[in-house]
Tab-separated table of C-alpha atoms and ligand atoms in Angstrom:
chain	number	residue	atom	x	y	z
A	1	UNK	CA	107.087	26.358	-68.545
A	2	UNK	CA	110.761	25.505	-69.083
A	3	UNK	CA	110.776	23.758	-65.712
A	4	UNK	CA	114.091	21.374	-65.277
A	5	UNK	CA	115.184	21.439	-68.811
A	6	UNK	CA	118.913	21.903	-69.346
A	7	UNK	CA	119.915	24.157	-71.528
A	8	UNK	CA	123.423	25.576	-72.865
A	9	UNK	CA	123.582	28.976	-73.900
A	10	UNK	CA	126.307	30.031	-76.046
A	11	UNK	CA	126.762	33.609	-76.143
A	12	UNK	CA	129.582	35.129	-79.335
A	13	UNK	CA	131.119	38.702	-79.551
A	14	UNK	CA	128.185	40.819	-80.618
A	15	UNK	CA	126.836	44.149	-79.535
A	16	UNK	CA	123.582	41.720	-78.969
A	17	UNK	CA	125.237	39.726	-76.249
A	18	UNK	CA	123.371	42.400	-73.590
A	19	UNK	CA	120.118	40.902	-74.648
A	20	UNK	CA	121.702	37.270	-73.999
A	21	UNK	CA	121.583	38.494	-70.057
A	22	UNK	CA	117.789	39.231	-70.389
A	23	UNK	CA	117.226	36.144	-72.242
A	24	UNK	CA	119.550	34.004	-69.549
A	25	UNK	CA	116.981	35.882	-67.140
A	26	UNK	CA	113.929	34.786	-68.381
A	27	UNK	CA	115.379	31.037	-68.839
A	28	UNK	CA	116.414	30.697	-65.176
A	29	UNK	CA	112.716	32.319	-64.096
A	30	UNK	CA	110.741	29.304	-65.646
A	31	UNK	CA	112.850	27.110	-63.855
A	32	UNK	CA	115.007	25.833	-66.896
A	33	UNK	CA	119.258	25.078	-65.540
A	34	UNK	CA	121.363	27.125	-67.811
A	35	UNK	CA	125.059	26.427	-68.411
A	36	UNK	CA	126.222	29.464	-70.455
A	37	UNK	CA	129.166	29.060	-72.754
A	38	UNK	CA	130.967	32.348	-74.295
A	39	UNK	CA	133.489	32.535	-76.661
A	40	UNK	CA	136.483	34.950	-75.764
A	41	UNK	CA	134.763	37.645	-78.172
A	42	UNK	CA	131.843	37.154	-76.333
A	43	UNK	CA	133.591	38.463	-73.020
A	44	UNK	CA	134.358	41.293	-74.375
A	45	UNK	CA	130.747	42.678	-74.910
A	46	UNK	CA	129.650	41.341	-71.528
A	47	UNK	CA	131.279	39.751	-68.177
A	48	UNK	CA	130.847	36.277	-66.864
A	49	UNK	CA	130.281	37.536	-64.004
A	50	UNK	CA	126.593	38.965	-64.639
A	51	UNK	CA	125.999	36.074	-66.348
A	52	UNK	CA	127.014	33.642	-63.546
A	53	UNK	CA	125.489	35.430	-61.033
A	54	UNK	CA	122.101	35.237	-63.458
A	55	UNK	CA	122.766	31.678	-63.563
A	56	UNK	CA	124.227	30.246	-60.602
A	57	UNK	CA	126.538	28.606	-62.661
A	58	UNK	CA	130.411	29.469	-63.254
A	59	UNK	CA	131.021	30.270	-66.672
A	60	UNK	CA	132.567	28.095	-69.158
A	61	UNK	CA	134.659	29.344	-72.226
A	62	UNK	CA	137.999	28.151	-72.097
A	63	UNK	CA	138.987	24.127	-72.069
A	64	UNK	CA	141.376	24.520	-69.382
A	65	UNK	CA	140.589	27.070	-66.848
A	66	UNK	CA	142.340	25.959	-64.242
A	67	UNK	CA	145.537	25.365	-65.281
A	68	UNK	CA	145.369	22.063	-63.028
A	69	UNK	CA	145.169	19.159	-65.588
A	70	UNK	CA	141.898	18.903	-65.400
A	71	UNK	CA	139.450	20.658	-68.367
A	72	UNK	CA	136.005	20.721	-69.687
A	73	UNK	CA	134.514	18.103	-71.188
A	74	UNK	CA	132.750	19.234	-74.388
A	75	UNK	CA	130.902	15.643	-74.836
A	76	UNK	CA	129.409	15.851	-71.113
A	77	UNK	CA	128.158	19.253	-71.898
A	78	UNK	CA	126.721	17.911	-75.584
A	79	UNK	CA	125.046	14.785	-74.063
A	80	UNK	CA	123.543	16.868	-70.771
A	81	UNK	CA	121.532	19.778	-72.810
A	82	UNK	CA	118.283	18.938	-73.963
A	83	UNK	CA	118.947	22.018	-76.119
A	84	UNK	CA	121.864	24.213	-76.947
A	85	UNK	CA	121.312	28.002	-78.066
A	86	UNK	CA	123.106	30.471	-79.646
A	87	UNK	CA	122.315	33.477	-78.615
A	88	UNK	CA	123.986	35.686	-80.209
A	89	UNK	CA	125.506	33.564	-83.021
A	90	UNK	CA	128.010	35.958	-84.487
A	91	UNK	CA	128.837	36.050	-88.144
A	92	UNK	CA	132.299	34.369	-87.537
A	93	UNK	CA	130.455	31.667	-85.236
A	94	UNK	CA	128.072	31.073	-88.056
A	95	UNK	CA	131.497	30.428	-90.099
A	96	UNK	CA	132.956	27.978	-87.643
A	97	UNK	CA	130.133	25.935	-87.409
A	98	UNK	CA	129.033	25.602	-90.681
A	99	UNK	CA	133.086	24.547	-91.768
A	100	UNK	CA	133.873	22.039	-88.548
A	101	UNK	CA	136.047	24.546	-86.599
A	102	UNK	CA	135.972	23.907	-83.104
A	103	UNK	CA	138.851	26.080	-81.578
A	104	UNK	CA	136.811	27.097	-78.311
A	105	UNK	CA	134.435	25.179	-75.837
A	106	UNK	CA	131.203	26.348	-77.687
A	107	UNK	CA	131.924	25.331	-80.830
A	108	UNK	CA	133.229	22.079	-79.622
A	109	UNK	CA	130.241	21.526	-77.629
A	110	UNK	CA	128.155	22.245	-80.489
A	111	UNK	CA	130.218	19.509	-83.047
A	112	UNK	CA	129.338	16.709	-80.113
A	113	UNK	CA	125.948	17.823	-79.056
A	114	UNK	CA	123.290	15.186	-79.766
A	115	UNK	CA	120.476	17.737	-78.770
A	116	UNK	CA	118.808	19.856	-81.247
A	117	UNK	CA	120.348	23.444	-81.441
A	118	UNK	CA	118.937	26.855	-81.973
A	119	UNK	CA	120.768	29.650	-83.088
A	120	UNK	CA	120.035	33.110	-82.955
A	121	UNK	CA	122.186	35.251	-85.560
A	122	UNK	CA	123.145	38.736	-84.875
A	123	UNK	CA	124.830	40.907	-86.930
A	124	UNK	CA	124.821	43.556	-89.311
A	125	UNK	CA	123.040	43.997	-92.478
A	126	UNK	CA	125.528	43.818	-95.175
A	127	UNK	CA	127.474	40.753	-93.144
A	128	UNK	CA	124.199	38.987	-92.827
A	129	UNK	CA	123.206	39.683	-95.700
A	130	UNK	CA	126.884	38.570	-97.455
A	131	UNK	CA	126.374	35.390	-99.166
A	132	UNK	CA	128.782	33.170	-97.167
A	133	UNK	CA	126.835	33.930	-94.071
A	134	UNK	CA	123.881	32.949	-96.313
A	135	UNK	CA	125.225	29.920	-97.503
A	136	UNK	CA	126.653	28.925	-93.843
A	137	UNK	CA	123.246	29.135	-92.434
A	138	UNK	CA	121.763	27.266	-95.078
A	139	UNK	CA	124.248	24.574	-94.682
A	140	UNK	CA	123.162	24.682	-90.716
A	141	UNK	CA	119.834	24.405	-91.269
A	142	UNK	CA	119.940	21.725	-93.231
A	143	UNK	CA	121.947	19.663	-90.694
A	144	UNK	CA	118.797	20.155	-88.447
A	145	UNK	CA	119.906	23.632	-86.628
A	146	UNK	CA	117.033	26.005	-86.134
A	147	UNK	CA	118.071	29.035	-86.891
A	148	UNK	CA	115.800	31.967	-85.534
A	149	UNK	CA	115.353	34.583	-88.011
A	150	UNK	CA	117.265	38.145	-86.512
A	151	UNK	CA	114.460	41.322	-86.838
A	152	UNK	CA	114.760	44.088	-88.786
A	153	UNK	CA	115.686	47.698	-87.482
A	154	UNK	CA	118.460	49.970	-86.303
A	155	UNK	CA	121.392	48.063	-85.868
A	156	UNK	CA	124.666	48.808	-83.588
A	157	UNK	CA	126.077	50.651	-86.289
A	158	UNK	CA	123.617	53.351	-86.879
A	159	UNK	CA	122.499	51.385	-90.088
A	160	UNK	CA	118.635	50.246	-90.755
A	161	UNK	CA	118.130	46.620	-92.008
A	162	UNK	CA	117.849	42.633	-91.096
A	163	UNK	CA	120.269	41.670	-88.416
A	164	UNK	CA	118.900	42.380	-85.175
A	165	UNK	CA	118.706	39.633	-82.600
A	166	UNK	CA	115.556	38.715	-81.954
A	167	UNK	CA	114.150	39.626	-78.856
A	168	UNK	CA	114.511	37.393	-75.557
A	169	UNK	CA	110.953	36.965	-75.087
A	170	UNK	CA	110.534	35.406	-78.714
A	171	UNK	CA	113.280	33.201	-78.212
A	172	UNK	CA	112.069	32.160	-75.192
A	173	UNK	CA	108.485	31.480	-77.271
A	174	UNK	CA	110.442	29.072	-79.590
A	175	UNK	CA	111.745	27.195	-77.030
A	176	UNK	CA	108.066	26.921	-75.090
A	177	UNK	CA	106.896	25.756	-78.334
A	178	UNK	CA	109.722	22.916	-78.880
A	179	UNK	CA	109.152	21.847	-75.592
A	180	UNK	CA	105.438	22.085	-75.054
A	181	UNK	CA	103.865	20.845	-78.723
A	182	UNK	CA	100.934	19.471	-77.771
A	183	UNK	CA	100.536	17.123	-75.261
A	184	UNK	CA	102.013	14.560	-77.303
A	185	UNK	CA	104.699	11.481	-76.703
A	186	UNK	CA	107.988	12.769	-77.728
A	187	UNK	CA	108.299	9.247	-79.788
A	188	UNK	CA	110.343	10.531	-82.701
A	189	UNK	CA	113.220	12.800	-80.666
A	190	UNK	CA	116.852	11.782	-81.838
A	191	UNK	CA	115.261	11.223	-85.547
A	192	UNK	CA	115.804	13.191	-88.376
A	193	UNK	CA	113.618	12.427	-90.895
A	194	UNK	CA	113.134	13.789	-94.860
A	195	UNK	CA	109.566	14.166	-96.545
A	196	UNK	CA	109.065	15.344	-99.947
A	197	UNK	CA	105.826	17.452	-100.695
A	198	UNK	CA	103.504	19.159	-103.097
A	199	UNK	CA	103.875	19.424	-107.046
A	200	UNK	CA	106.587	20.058	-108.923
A	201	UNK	CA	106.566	22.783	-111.890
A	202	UNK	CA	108.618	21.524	-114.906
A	203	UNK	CA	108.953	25.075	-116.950
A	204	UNK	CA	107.719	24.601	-120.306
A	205	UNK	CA	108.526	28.839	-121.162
A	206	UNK	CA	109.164	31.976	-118.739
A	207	UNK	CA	105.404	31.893	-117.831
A	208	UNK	CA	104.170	27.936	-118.785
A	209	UNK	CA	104.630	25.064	-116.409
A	210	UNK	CA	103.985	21.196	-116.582
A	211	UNK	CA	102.209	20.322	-113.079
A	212	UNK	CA	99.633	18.768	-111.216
A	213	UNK	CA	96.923	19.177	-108.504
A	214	UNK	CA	98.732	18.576	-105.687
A	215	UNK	CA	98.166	20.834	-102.982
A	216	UNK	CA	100.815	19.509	-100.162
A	217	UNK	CA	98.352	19.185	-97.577
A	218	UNK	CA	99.060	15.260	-96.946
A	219	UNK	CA	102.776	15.857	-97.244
A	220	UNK	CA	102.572	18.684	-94.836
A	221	UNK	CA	100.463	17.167	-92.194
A	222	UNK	CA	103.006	14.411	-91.760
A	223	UNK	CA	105.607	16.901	-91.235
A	224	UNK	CA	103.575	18.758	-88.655
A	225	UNK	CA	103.184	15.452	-87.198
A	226	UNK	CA	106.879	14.808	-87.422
A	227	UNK	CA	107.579	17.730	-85.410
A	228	UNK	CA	105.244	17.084	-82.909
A	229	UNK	CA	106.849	13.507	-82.161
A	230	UNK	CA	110.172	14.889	-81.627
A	231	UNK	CA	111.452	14.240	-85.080
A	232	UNK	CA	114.170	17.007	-87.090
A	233	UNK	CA	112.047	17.386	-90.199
A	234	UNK	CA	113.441	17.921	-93.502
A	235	UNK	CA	110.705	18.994	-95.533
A	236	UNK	CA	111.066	19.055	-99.528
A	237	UNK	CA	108.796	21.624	-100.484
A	238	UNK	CA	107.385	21.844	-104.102
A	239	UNK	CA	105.267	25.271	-105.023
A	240	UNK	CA	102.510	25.244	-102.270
A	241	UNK	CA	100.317	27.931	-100.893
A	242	UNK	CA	101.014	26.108	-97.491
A	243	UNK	CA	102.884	26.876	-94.567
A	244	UNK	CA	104.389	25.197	-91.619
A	245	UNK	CA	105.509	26.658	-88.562
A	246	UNK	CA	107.073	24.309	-86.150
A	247	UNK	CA	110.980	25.005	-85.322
A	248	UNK	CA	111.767	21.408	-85.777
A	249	UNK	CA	110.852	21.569	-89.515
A	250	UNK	CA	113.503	22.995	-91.783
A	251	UNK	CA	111.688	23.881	-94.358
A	252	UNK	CA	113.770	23.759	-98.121
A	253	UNK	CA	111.779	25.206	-100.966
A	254	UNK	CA	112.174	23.801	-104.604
A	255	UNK	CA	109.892	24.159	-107.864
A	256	UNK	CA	111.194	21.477	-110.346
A	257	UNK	CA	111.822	17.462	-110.404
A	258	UNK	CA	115.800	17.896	-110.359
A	259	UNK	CA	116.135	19.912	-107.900
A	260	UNK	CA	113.662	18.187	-105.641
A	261	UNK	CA	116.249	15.328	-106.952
A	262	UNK	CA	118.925	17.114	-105.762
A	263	UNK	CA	117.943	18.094	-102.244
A	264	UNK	CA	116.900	14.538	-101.927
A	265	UNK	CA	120.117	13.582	-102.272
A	266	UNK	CA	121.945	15.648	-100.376
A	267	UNK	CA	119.465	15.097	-97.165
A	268	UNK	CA	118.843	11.230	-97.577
A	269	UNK	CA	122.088	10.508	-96.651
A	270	UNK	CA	121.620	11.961	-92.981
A	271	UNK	CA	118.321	11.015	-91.883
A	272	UNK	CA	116.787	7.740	-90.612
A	273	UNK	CA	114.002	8.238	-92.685
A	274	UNK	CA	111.985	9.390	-95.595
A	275	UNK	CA	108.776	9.120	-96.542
A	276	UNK	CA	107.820	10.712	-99.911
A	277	UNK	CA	104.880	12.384	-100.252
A	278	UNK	CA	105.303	14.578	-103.170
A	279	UNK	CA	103.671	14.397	-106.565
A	280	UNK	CA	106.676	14.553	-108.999
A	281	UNK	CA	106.094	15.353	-112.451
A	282	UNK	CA	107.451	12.476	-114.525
A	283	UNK	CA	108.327	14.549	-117.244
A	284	UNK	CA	110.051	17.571	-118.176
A	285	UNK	CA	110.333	19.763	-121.305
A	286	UNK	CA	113.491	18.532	-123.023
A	287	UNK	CA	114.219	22.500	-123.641
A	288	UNK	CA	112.044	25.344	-121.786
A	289	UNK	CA	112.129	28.223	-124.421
A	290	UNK	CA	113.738	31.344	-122.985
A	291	UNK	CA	110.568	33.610	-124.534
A	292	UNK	CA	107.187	33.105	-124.207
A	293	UNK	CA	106.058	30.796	-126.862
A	294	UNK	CA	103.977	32.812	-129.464
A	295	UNK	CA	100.862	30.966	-130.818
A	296	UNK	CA	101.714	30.259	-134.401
A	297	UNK	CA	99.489	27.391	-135.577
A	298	UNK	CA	96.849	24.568	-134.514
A	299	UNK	CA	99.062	22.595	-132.744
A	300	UNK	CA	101.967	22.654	-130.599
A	301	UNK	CA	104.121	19.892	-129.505
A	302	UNK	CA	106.368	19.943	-126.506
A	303	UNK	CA	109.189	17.332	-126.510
A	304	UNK	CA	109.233	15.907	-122.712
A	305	UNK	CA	112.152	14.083	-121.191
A	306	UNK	CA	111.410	11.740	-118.482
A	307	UNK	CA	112.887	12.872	-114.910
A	308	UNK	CA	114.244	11.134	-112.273
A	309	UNK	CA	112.405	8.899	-110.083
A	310	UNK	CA	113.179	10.426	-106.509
A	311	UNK	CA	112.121	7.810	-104.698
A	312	UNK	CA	113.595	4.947	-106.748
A	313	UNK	CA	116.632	6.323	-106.360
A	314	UNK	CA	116.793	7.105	-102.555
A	315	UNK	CA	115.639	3.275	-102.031
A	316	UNK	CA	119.066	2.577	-104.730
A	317	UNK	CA	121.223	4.369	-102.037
A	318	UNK	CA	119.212	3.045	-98.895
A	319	UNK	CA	121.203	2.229	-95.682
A	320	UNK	CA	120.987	-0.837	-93.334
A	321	UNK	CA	118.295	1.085	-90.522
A	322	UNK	CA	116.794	3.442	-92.867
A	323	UNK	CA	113.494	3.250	-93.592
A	324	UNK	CA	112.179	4.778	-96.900
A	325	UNK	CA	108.099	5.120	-97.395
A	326	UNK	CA	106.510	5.936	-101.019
A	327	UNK	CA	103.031	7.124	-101.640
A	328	UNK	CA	101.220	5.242	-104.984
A	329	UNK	CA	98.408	7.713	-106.509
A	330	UNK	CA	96.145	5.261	-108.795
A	331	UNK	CA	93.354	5.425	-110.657
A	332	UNK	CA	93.187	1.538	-111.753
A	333	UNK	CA	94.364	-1.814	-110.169
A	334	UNK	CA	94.982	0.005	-106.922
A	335	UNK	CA	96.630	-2.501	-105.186
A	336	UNK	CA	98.552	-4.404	-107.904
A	337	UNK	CA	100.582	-1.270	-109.102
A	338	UNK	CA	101.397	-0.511	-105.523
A	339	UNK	CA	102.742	-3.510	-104.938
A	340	UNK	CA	104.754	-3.073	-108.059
A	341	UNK	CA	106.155	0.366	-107.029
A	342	UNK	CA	106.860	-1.211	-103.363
A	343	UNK	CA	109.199	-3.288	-105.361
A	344	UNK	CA	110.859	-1.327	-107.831
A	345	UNK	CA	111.571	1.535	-105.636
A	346	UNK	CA	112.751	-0.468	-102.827
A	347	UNK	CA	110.292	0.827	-100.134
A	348	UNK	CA	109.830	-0.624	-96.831
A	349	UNK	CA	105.910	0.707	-97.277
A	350	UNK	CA	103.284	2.377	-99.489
A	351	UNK	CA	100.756	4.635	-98.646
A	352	UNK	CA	97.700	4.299	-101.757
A	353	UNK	CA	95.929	7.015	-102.139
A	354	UNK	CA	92.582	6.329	-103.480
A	355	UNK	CA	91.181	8.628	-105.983
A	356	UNK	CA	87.849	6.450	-106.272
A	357	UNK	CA	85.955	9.366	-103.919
A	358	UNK	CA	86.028	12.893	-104.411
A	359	UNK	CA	86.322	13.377	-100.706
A	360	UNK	CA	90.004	11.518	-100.899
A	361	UNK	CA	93.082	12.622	-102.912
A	362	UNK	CA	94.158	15.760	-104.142
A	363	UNK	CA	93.208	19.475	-102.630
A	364	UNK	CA	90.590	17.745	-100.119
A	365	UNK	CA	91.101	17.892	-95.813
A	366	UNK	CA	90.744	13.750	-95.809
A	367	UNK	CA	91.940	11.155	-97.632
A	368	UNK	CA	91.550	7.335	-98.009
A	369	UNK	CA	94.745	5.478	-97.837
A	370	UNK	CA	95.456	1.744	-97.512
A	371	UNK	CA	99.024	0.726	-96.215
A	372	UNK	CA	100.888	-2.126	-97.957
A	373	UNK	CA	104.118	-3.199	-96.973
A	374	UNK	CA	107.049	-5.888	-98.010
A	375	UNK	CA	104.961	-9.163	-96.443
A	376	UNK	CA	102.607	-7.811	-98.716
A	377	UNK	CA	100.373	-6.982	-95.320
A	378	UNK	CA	97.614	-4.044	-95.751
A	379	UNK	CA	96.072	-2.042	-93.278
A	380	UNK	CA	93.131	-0.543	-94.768
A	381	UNK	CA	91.802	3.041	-93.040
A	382	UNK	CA	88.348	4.535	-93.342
A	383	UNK	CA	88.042	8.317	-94.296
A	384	UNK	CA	89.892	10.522	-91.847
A	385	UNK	CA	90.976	13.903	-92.323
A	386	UNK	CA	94.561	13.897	-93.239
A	387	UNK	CA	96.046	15.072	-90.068
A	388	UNK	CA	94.646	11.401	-88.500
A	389	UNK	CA	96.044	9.996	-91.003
A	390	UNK	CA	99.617	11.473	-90.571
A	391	UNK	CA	99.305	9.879	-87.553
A	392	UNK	CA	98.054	6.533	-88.791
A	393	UNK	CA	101.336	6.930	-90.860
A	394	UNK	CA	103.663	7.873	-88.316
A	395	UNK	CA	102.629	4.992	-85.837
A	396	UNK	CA	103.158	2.752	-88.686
A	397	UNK	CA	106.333	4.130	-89.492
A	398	UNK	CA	107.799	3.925	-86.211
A	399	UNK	CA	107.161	0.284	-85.989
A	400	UNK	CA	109.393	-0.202	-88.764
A	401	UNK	CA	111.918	2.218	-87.881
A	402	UNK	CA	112.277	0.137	-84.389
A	403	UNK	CA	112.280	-3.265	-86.901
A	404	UNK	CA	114.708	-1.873	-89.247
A	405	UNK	CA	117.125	-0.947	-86.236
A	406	UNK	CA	116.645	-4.369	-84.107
A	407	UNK	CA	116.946	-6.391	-87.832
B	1	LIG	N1	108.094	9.596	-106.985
B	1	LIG	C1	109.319	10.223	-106.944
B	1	LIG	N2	109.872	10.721	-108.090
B	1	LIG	C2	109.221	10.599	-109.256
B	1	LIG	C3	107.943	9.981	-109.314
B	1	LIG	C4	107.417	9.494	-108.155
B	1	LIG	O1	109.895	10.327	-105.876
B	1	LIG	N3	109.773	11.089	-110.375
B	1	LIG	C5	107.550	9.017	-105.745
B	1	LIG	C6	106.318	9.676	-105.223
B	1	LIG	O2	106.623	10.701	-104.306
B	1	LIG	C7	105.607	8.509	-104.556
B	1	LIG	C8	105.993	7.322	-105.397
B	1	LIG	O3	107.206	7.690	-106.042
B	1	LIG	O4	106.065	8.282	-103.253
B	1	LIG	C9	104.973	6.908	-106.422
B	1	LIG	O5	104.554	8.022	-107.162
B	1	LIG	P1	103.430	7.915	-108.274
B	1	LIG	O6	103.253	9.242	-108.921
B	1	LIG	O7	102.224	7.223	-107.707
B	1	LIG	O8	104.051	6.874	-109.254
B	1	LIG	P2	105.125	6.927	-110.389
B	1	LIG	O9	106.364	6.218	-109.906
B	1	LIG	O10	105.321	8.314	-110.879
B	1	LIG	O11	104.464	6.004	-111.489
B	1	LIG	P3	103.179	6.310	-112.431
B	1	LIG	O12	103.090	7.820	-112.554
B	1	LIG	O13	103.554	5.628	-113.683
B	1	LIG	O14	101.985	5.717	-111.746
């Protein structure tokens, strides 16, 4: 199943790096080419020599072995892989990474690598549960690493908890299901692209909330979609009963407008792309009470505040080759206030969503969308579930994306 792919596997000073000889195994018995990589900790808790022997590959780890002149070149390795993983990614590796330290041949490889990377943390409890390990893998993930969750059980140190590496054969399952998604073309690999989804919940008290119907089901079919093309998906969540398991798709929850803002922001900025799907409440409560607010007369009023406008502002901070994509949710002149947020926000296309039919718009499986973009061109699509239509989307998106880059 892995037949021919290259892969790098970077093994760090953890009682877990015995498993990375099982795991090496099963990669060289489905016919993948494995360069392993080890860090001088690594050594220590296994030899390169059972590893090269596994391999049929010398072992690389320092930049000049031979003493000779000559050294490794951490850009070759980067630009051969079609993936790198960590396996185990030790808490200190998890550091380096995260920070731009690259004082050994893995984590150099891993600063110039243009494939996707997967990481495998192992460690114990209390370090992985330590909130700088925390924050370091949630500042990988959201560079597009895909970090594969470590199991829960006895650990090296007699301890029970979350830290465990998970187990070759699962690891192996991630990578069959990066490289095998369905049968589909691989148009999308070497983007990174950002899609907001869902509601937002703007708190009005502890157990109140300002929201809307929204049920994420457009949003997340595009980023299933995404994932299947080959894309690194950044997907804004708002609160959904929805999940998504691809391991291209980082996943980053959020609940209200500003911090959907604020992810936005800090994501934009790297991808090629964004289409935003979600259905951000406009408003906010200027103050959400701290108590429950007690029924005391007839009426009640609520002072709102408006919040920002997501999308306006990524198309404010748009680069020369991104391409930003809105949706427009009417109810009346369709087409004209498209057009109009087109415009003002600065996208290069909008998706409207008719609500004219109750089989199209929120909650439903299809949807009826009509795409407009700057020549003021429409493409108008019958009633498709909205998987088709992600794709509908995507195709259109990539023609843009390949305008936007040749413009
Ligand atoms: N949007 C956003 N942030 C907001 C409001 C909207 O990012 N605060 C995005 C939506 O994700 C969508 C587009 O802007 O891609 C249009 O959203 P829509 O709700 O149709 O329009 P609004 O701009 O909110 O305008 P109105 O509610 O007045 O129709």
């Amino acid at each position: 199943m892995l037949q021919g792919k290259k892969i790098i596997l970077g093994i760090t000073g953890s009682i877990a790096a015995y498993k990375a000889a099982f795991l090496l195994r099963l990669l060289v018995k489905e016919g993948a080419e494995v360069q392993v990589l080890m860090t001088s900790a690594g050594k220590e808790f296994i030899t390169p020599v059972t590893l090269s022997a596994l391999s049929g590959r010398p072992v690389l780890g320092d930049f000049f072995e031979n003493r000779d002149g000559t050294w490794h070149s951490h850009v070759d390795l980067g630009l051969w892989a079609d993936v790198m993983l960590i396996a185990p990614a030790s808490a200190n590796t998890l550091a380096k990474m995260a920070h731009g330290i690259c004082d050994n041949l893995l984590l150099t490889t891993y600063l110039s690598a243009k494939c996707p990377v997967f990481i495998a943390p192992a460690m114990d409890l209390d370090m992985f549960a330590h909130p700088s390990t925390q924050k370091n893998i949630e500042i990988l993930k959201s560079w597009g690493c895909q970090v594969i969750e470590p199991g829960t059980g006895v650990l090296a140190s007699g301890l029970h908890g979350k830290g465990r590496m998970e187990e070759p054969e699962a690891i192996v399952q991630q990578l069959h299901t990066f490289f095998n998604s369905p049968d589909k073309k691989k148009s999308l690999t070497g983007k990174r692209i950002m899609i907001t989804a869902g509601p937002t919940h703007e708190a009005i008290d502890p157990v109140r909330f300002i929201g809307n119907y929204s049920s994420g089901k457009m949003g997340f079919a595009i980023a299933e979609e995404l994932a299947l093309r080959g894309a690194m998906v950044d997907l804004i969540a708002g609160p959904v009963q929805m999940s998504i398991n691809h391991p291209n798709v980082n996943r980053h929850n959020v609940v209200s407008a500003s911090e959907m803002y604020q992810k936005a922001c800090e994501l934009f900025p790297l991808a090629d792309g964004a289409i935003m799907a979600a259905a951000v409440s406009d408003f906010s409560p200027v103050k959400a009470a701290s108590q429950k607010i007690k029924r005391t007369g007839d009426n009640l009023t609520i002072e709102l505040k408006a919040n920002p406008d997501i999308a306006k502002s990524m198309g404010e901070i748009k680069k020369k080759g991104q391409v930003l994509a809105g949706f427009a949710l009417e109810t009346e002149n369709e087409e004209a206030n498209a057009r109009a947020k087109l415009k003002s926000k600065n996208l290069d296309f909008i998706v409207l969503n008719s609500l004219a039919s109750p089989d199209a718009g929120f909650m439903v499986d299809t949807n009826r969308i009509t795409i407009i973009n700057r020549e003021n061109k429409k493409i108008e699509f019958p009633l498709k579930s909205k998987k088709e239509l992600a794709s509908d989307i995507l195709d259109y998106l990539e023609l843009i994306l390949v305008d936007s880059l040749n413009a």
